Tab-separated table of C-alpha atoms in Angstrom:
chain	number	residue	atom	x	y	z
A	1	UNK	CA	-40.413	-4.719	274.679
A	2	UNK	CA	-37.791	-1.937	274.307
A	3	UNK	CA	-35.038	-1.424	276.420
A	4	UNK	CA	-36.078	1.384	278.076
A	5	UNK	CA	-39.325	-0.526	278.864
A	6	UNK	CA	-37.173	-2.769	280.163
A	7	UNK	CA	-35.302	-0.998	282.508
A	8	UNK	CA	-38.276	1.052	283.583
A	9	UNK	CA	-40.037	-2.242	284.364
A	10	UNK	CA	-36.776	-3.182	285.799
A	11	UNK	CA	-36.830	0.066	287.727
A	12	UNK	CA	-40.593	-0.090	289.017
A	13	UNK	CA	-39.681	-2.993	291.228
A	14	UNK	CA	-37.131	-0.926	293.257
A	15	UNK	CA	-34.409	-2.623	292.370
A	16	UNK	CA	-30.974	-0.741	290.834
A	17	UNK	CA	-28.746	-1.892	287.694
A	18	UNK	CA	-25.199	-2.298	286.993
A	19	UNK	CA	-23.798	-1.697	282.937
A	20	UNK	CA	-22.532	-5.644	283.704
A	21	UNK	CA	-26.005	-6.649	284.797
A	22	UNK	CA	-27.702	-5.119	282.263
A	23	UNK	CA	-26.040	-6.462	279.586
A	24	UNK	CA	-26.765	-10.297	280.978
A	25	UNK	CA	-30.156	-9.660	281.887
A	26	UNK	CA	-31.301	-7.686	278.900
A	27	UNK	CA	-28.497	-8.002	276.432
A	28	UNK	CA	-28.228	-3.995	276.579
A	29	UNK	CA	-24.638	-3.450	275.365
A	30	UNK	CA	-24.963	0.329	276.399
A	31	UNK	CA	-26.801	1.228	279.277
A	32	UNK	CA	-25.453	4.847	280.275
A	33	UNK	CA	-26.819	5.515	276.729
A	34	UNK	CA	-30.613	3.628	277.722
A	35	UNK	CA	-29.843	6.019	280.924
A	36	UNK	CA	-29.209	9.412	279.525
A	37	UNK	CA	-32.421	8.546	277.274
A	38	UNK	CA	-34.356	8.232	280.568
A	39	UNK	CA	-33.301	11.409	281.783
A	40	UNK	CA	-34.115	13.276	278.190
A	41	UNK	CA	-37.372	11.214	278.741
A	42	UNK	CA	-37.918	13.233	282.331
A	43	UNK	CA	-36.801	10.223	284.545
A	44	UNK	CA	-34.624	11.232	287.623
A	45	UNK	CA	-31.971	8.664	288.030
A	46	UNK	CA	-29.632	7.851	290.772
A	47	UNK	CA	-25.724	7.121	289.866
A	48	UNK	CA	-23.731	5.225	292.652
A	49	UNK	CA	-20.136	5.133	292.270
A	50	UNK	CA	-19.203	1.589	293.597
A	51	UNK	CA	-16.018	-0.889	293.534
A	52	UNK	CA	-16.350	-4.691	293.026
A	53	UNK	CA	-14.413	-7.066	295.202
A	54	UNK	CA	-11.387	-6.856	293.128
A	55	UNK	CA	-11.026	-3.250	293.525
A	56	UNK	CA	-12.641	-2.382	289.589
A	57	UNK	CA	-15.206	0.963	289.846
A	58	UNK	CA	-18.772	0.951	288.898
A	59	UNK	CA	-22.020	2.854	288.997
A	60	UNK	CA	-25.310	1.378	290.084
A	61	UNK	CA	-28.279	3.191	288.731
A	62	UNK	CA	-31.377	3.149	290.208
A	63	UNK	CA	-34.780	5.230	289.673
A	64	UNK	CA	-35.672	8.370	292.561
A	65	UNK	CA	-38.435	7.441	293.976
């Protein structure tokens, strides 16, 4: 399976991603990359800007329904 399958399938079940997530769950090492791929693809993807519990920013992506 690609990674792009991967987060698609990853995706489908309504669920969002984080770079840090997707790099343990899927060992993808770039996923803005996988991301801008999607969009090239014809995928409309969310970005949410977020901040851990230590203060360090983020972005969540998740599919538009």
């Amino acid at each position: 399976m690609t990674q792009l399958q991967m987060i698609k399938k990853h995706f489908a079940k309504g669920l969002s991603l984080s770079s840090y997530e997707a790099m343990n769950l899927y060992r993808i090492a770039s996923l803005s990359r996988r991301i801008n791929d999607l969009e090239e693809a014809g995928v409309t993807i969310n970005r949410e800007r977020k901040a851990d519990a230590t203060g360090r920013a983020y972005v969540r992506y998740s599919k538009v329904a």
